[in-house]
């Protein structure tokens, strides 16, 4: 039963995405509204769940009004969740920034026009080298095919 429902909604998603991809502005509008509504639901669920949890915990900490610390407790809880899942750093900083920092690269906005041109030149050189290597590999494959053909012909004699 779950498989049928999954298959149906997967097929429906493909059709909707196919339709929306032809109208990108409407696609962006639908996606934006969907994202906002999703986070609104998360927000309101948190508004219901967190106070309930804090009221339950107040039984064990009778001298402290935990509801007064709703915000900081929510921040700590969410940080713990994000850190445990490995999302915290990549979400707020981004992988590209971390990698460029480890390599010691400058941010793109800090690079001069000459540096950007130099990087583009290096990329073009690497692409040309890759093209030559692929052509060489193609030639080797053709030579191997020719050798194989000659060996098969010699075996038949």
PDB file of C-alpha atoms in Angstrom:
ATOM      1  CA  UNK A   1       0.000   0.000   0.000  1.00  0.00           C
ATOM      2  CA  UNK A   2       2.797   2.436   0.897  1.00  0.00           C
ATOM      3  CA  UNK A   3       4.606   1.568  -2.298  1.00  0.00           C
ATOM      4  CA  UNK A   4       1.544   2.491  -4.387  1.00  0.00           C
ATOM      5  CA  UNK A   5       1.132   5.804  -2.568  1.00  0.00           C
ATOM      6  CA  UNK A   6       4.847   6.556  -2.925  1.00  0.00           C
ATOM      7  CA  UNK A   7       4.788   5.704  -6.618  1.00  0.00           C
ATOM      8  CA  UNK A   8       1.662   7.823  -7.181  1.00  0.00           C
ATOM      9  CA  UNK A   9       3.080  10.903  -5.449  1.00  0.00           C
ATOM     10  CA  UNK A  10       6.458  10.437  -7.134  1.00  0.00           C
ATOM     11  CA  UNK A  11       4.721  10.371 -10.521  1.00  0.00           C
ATOM     12  CA  UNK A  12       2.601  13.387  -9.558  1.00  0.00           C
ATOM     13  CA  UNK A  13       5.728  15.279  -8.482  1.00  0.00           C
ATOM     14  CA  UNK A  14       7.399  14.562 -11.833  1.00  0.00           C
ATOM     15  CA  UNK A  15       4.365  15.885 -13.725  1.00  0.00           C
ATOM     16  CA  UNK A  16       4.079  19.028 -11.581  1.00  0.00           C
ATOM     17  CA  UNK A  17       7.813  19.764 -11.863  1.00  0.00           C
ATOM     18  CA  UNK A  18       7.632  19.197 -15.612  1.00  0.00           C
ATOM     19  CA  UNK A  19       4.770  21.680 -15.899  1.00  0.00           C
ATOM     20  CA  UNK A  20       6.278  24.273 -13.551  1.00  0.00           C
ATOM     21  CA  UNK A  21       9.685  24.147 -15.243  1.00  0.00           C
ATOM     22  CA  UNK A  22       8.059  25.821 -18.272  1.00  0.00           C
ATOM     23  CA  UNK A  23       6.893  28.772 -16.137  1.00  0.00           C
ATOM     24  CA  UNK A  24       9.901  29.573 -13.905  1.00  0.00           C
ATOM     25  CA  UNK A  25       8.488  32.718 -12.279  1.00  0.00           C
ATOM     26  CA  UNK A  26       5.342  30.885 -11.204  1.00  0.00           C
ATOM     27  CA  UNK A  27       7.557  27.946 -10.120  1.00  0.00           C
ATOM     28  CA  UNK A  28       9.575  30.297  -7.903  1.00  0.00           C
ATOM     29  CA  UNK A  29       6.378  31.765  -6.446  1.00  0.00           C
ATOM     30  CA  UNK A  30       4.926  28.332  -5.634  1.00  0.00           C
ATOM     31  CA  UNK A  31       8.244  27.176  -4.144  1.00  0.00           C
ATOM     32  CA  UNK A  32       8.604  30.344  -2.067  1.00  0.00           C
ATOM     33  CA  UNK A  33       5.079  30.099  -0.666  1.00  0.00           C
ATOM     34  CA  UNK A  34       5.600  26.403   0.066  1.00  0.00           C
ATOM     35  CA  UNK A  35       8.843  27.039   1.926  1.00  0.00           C
ATOM     36  CA  UNK A  36       7.345  29.884   3.974  1.00  0.00           C
ATOM     37  CA  UNK A  37       4.298  27.771   4.892  1.00  0.00           C
ATOM     38  CA  UNK A  38       6.530  24.853   5.853  1.00  0.00           C
ATOM     39  CA  UNK A  39       8.638  26.974   8.223  1.00  0.00           C
ATOM     40  CA  UNK A  40       5.490  28.656   9.562  1.00  0.00           C
ATOM     41  CA  UNK A  41       4.218  25.204  10.485  1.00  0.00           C
ATOM     42  CA  UNK A  42       7.527  24.341  12.122  1.00  0.00           C
ATOM     43  CA  UNK A  43       7.434  27.636  14.041  1.00  0.00           C
ATOM     44  CA  UNK A  44       3.896  27.127  15.336  1.00  0.00           C
ATOM     45  CA  UNK A  45       4.580  23.493  16.194  1.00  0.00           C
ATOM     46  CA  UNK A  46       7.568  24.670  18.212  1.00  0.00           C
ATOM     47  CA  UNK A  47       5.333  27.208  19.942  1.00  0.00           C
ATOM     48  CA  UNK A  48       3.085  24.342  21.055  1.00  0.00           C
ATOM     49  CA  UNK A  49       5.645  21.624  21.779  1.00  0.00           C
ATOM     50  CA  UNK A  50       8.436  23.553  23.538  1.00  0.00           C
ATOM     51  CA  UNK A  51       6.205  25.058  26.276  1.00  0.00           C
ATOM     52  CA  UNK A  52       4.687  21.616  26.887  1.00  0.00           C
ATOM     53  CA  UNK A  53       8.150  20.119  27.307  1.00  0.00           C
ATOM     54  CA  UNK A  54       9.245  22.973  29.565  1.00  0.00           C
ATOM     55  CA  UNK A  55       6.132  22.640  31.729  1.00  0.00           C
ATOM     56  CA  UNK A  56       6.865  18.916  32.051  1.00  0.00           C
ATOM     57  CA  UNK A  57      10.482  19.657  33.023  1.00  0.00           C
ATOM     58  CA  UNK A  58       9.320  22.213  35.606  1.00  0.00           C
ATOM     59  CA  UNK A  59       8.195  19.242  37.706  1.00  0.00           C
ATOM     60  CA  UNK A  60      11.856  18.274  38.103  1.00  0.00           C
ATOM     61  CA  UNK A  61      13.155  21.853  38.486  1.00  0.00           C
ATOM     62  CA  UNK A  62      10.489  23.446  40.696  1.00  0.00           C
ATOM     63  CA  UNK A  63      12.514  26.533  41.637  1.00  0.00           C
ATOM     64  CA  UNK A  64      13.223  27.590  38.033  1.00  0.00           C
ATOM     65  CA  UNK A  65      10.568  28.940  35.680  1.00  0.00           C
ATOM     66  CA  UNK A  66      11.791  27.282  32.485  1.00  0.00           C
ATOM     67  CA  UNK A  67       9.127  29.022  30.386  1.00  0.00           C
ATOM     68  CA  UNK A  68      11.029  32.251  30.995  1.00  0.00           C
ATOM     69  CA  UNK A  69      13.980  30.669  29.182  1.00  0.00           C
ATOM     70  CA  UNK A  70      11.984  29.410  26.190  1.00  0.00           C
ATOM     71  CA  UNK A  71      14.121  31.257  23.608  1.00  0.00           C
ATOM     72  CA  UNK A  72      17.584  30.249  24.875  1.00  0.00           C
ATOM     73  CA  UNK A  73      16.475  26.664  25.502  1.00  0.00           C
ATOM     74  CA  UNK A  74      15.077  26.461  21.962  1.00  0.00           C
ATOM     75  CA  UNK A  75      18.352  27.820  20.543  1.00  0.00           C
ATOM     76  CA  UNK A  76      20.399  25.277  22.521  1.00  0.00           C
ATOM     77  CA  UNK A  77      18.093  22.423  21.540  1.00  0.00           C
ATOM     78  CA  UNK A  78      18.200  23.356  17.845  1.00  0.00           C
ATOM     79  CA  UNK A  79      21.992  23.836  17.924  1.00  0.00           C
ATOM     80  CA  UNK A  80      22.355  20.383  19.444  1.00  0.00           C
ATOM     81  CA  UNK A  81      20.159  18.865  16.750  1.00  0.00           C
ATOM     82  CA  UNK A  82      22.039  20.630  13.947  1.00  0.00           C
ATOM     83  CA  UNK A  83      25.469  19.808  15.382  1.00  0.00           C
ATOM     84  CA  UNK A  84      24.573  16.135  15.832  1.00  0.00           C
ATOM     85  CA  UNK A  85      23.387  15.862  12.237  1.00  0.00           C
ATOM     86  CA  UNK A  86      26.398  17.765  10.868  1.00  0.00           C
ATOM     87  CA  UNK A  87      24.290  20.490   9.302  1.00  0.00           C
ATOM     88  CA  UNK A  88      25.032  23.444  11.592  1.00  0.00           C
ATOM     89  CA  UNK A  89      28.314  24.639  10.068  1.00  0.00           C
ATOM     90  CA  UNK A  90      27.509  23.883   6.434  1.00  0.00           C
ATOM     91  CA  UNK A  91      24.089  25.547   6.714  1.00  0.00           C
ATOM     92  CA  UNK A  92      25.305  28.809   8.170  1.00  0.00           C
ATOM     93  CA  UNK A  93      28.715  29.099   6.530  1.00  0.00           C
ATOM     94  CA  UNK A  94      28.506  26.956   3.430  1.00  0.00           C
ATOM     95  CA  UNK A  95      30.813  24.271   2.101  1.00  0.00           C
ATOM     96  CA  UNK A  96      32.418  26.452  -0.566  1.00  0.00           C
ATOM     97  CA  UNK A  97      33.497  29.055   1.985  1.00  0.00           C
ATOM     98  CA  UNK A  98      34.974  26.366   4.251  1.00  0.00           C
ATOM     99  CA  UNK A  99      36.879  24.720   1.385  1.00  0.00           C
ATOM    100  CA  UNK A 100      38.227  28.010   0.050  1.00  0.00           C
ATOM    101  CA  UNK A 101      39.286  28.953   3.586  1.00  0.00           C
ATOM    102  CA  UNK A 102      41.166  25.678   4.006  1.00  0.00           C
ATOM    103  CA  UNK A 103      42.903  26.227   0.670  1.00  0.00           C
ATOM    104  CA  UNK A 104      43.710  29.799   1.624  1.00  0.00           C
ATOM    105  CA  UNK A 105      41.815  31.205  -1.355  1.00  0.00           C
ATOM    106  CA  UNK A 106      40.532  34.728  -1.435  1.00  0.00           C
ATOM    107  CA  UNK A 107      36.826  35.437  -1.753  1.00  0.00           C
ATOM    108  CA  UNK A 108      35.804  36.168  -5.327  1.00  0.00           C
ATOM    109  CA  UNK A 109      34.971  39.765  -4.435  1.00  0.00           C
ATOM    110  CA  UNK A 110      38.505  40.228  -3.059  1.00  0.00           C
ATOM    111  CA  UNK A 111      40.213  38.906  -6.174  1.00  0.00           C
ATOM    112  CA  UNK A 112      41.513  41.349  -8.697  1.00  0.00           C
ATOM    113  CA  UNK A 113      40.511  41.175 -12.317  1.00  0.00           C
ATOM    114  CA  UNK A 114      43.982  39.853 -13.163  1.00  0.00           C
ATOM    115  CA  UNK A 115      43.645  37.008 -10.636  1.00  0.00           C
ATOM    116  CA  UNK A 116      40.278  36.018 -12.064  1.00  0.00           C
ATOM    117  CA  UNK A 117      41.681  36.066 -15.611  1.00  0.00           C
ATOM    118  CA  UNK A 118      44.661  33.976 -14.470  1.00  0.00           C
ATOM    119  CA  UNK A 119      42.338  31.381 -12.922  1.00  0.00           C
ATOM    120  CA  UNK A 120      40.251  31.286 -16.100  1.00  0.00           C
ATOM    121  CA  UNK A 121      43.445  30.812 -18.134  1.00  0.00           C
ATOM    122  CA  UNK A 122      44.507  27.900 -15.909  1.00  0.00           C
ATOM    123  CA  UNK A 123      41.067  26.322 -16.249  1.00  0.00           C
ATOM    124  CA  UNK A 124      41.226  26.597 -20.030  1.00  0.00           C
ATOM    125  CA  UNK A 125      44.697  25.007 -20.015  1.00  0.00           C
ATOM    126  CA  UNK A 126      43.428  22.125 -17.873  1.00  0.00           C
ATOM    127  CA  UNK A 127      40.459  21.635 -20.188  1.00  0.00           C
ATOM    128  CA  UNK A 128      42.779  21.559 -23.207  1.00  0.00           C
ATOM    129  CA  UNK A 129      45.041  19.039 -21.475  1.00  0.00           C
ATOM    130  CA  UNK A 130      42.016  16.897 -20.655  1.00  0.00           C
ATOM    131  CA  UNK A 131      40.884  17.067 -24.292  1.00  0.00           C
ATOM    132  CA  UNK A 132      44.337  15.909 -25.459  1.00  0.00           C
ATOM    133  CA  UNK A 133      44.364  13.054 -22.941  1.00  0.00           C
ATOM    134  CA  UNK A 134      40.936  11.906 -24.104  1.00  0.00           C
ATOM    135  CA  UNK A 135      42.077  12.030 -27.737  1.00  0.00           C
ATOM    136  CA  UNK A 136      45.177  10.014 -26.808  1.00  0.00           C
ATOM    137  CA  UNK A 137      43.010   7.480 -24.990  1.00  0.00           C
ATOM    138  CA  UNK A 138      40.788   7.217 -28.059  1.00  0.00           C
ATOM    139  CA  UNK A 139      43.863   6.551 -30.249  1.00  0.00           C
ATOM    140  CA  UNK A 140      45.077   3.847 -27.848  1.00  0.00           C
ATOM    141  CA  UNK A 141      41.678   2.159 -27.933  1.00  0.00           C
ATOM    142  CA  UNK A 142      41.717   2.181 -31.743  1.00  0.00           C
ATOM    143  CA  UNK A 143      45.224   0.670 -31.788  1.00  0.00           C
ATOM    144  CA  UNK A 144      44.152  -2.040 -29.322  1.00  0.00           C
ATOM    145  CA  UNK A 145      41.122  -2.840 -31.462  1.00  0.00           C
ATOM    146  CA  UNK A 146      43.394  -3.105 -34.529  1.00  0.00           C
ATOM    147  CA  UNK A 147      45.821  -5.401 -32.670  1.00  0.00           C
ATOM    148  CA  UNK A 148      42.915  -7.562 -31.501  1.00  0.00           C
ATOM    149  CA  UNK A 149      41.598  -7.762 -35.057  1.00  0.00           C
ATOM    150  CA  UNK A 150      45.049  -8.776 -36.392  1.00  0.00           C
ATOM    151  CA  UNK A 151      45.462 -11.443 -33.694  1.00  0.00           C
ATOM    152  CA  UNK A 152      42.039 -12.900 -34.435  1.00  0.00           C
ATOM    153  CA  UNK A 153      42.849 -12.952 -38.158  1.00  0.00           C
ATOM    154  CA  UNK A 154      46.180 -14.700 -37.479  1.00  0.00           C
ATOM    155  CA  UNK A 155      44.480 -17.339 -35.293  1.00  0.00           C
ATOM    156  CA  UNK A 156      42.079 -18.182 -38.129  1.00  0.00           C
ATOM    157  CA  UNK A 157      44.986 -18.951 -40.512  1.00  0.00           C
TER     158      UNK A 157
END
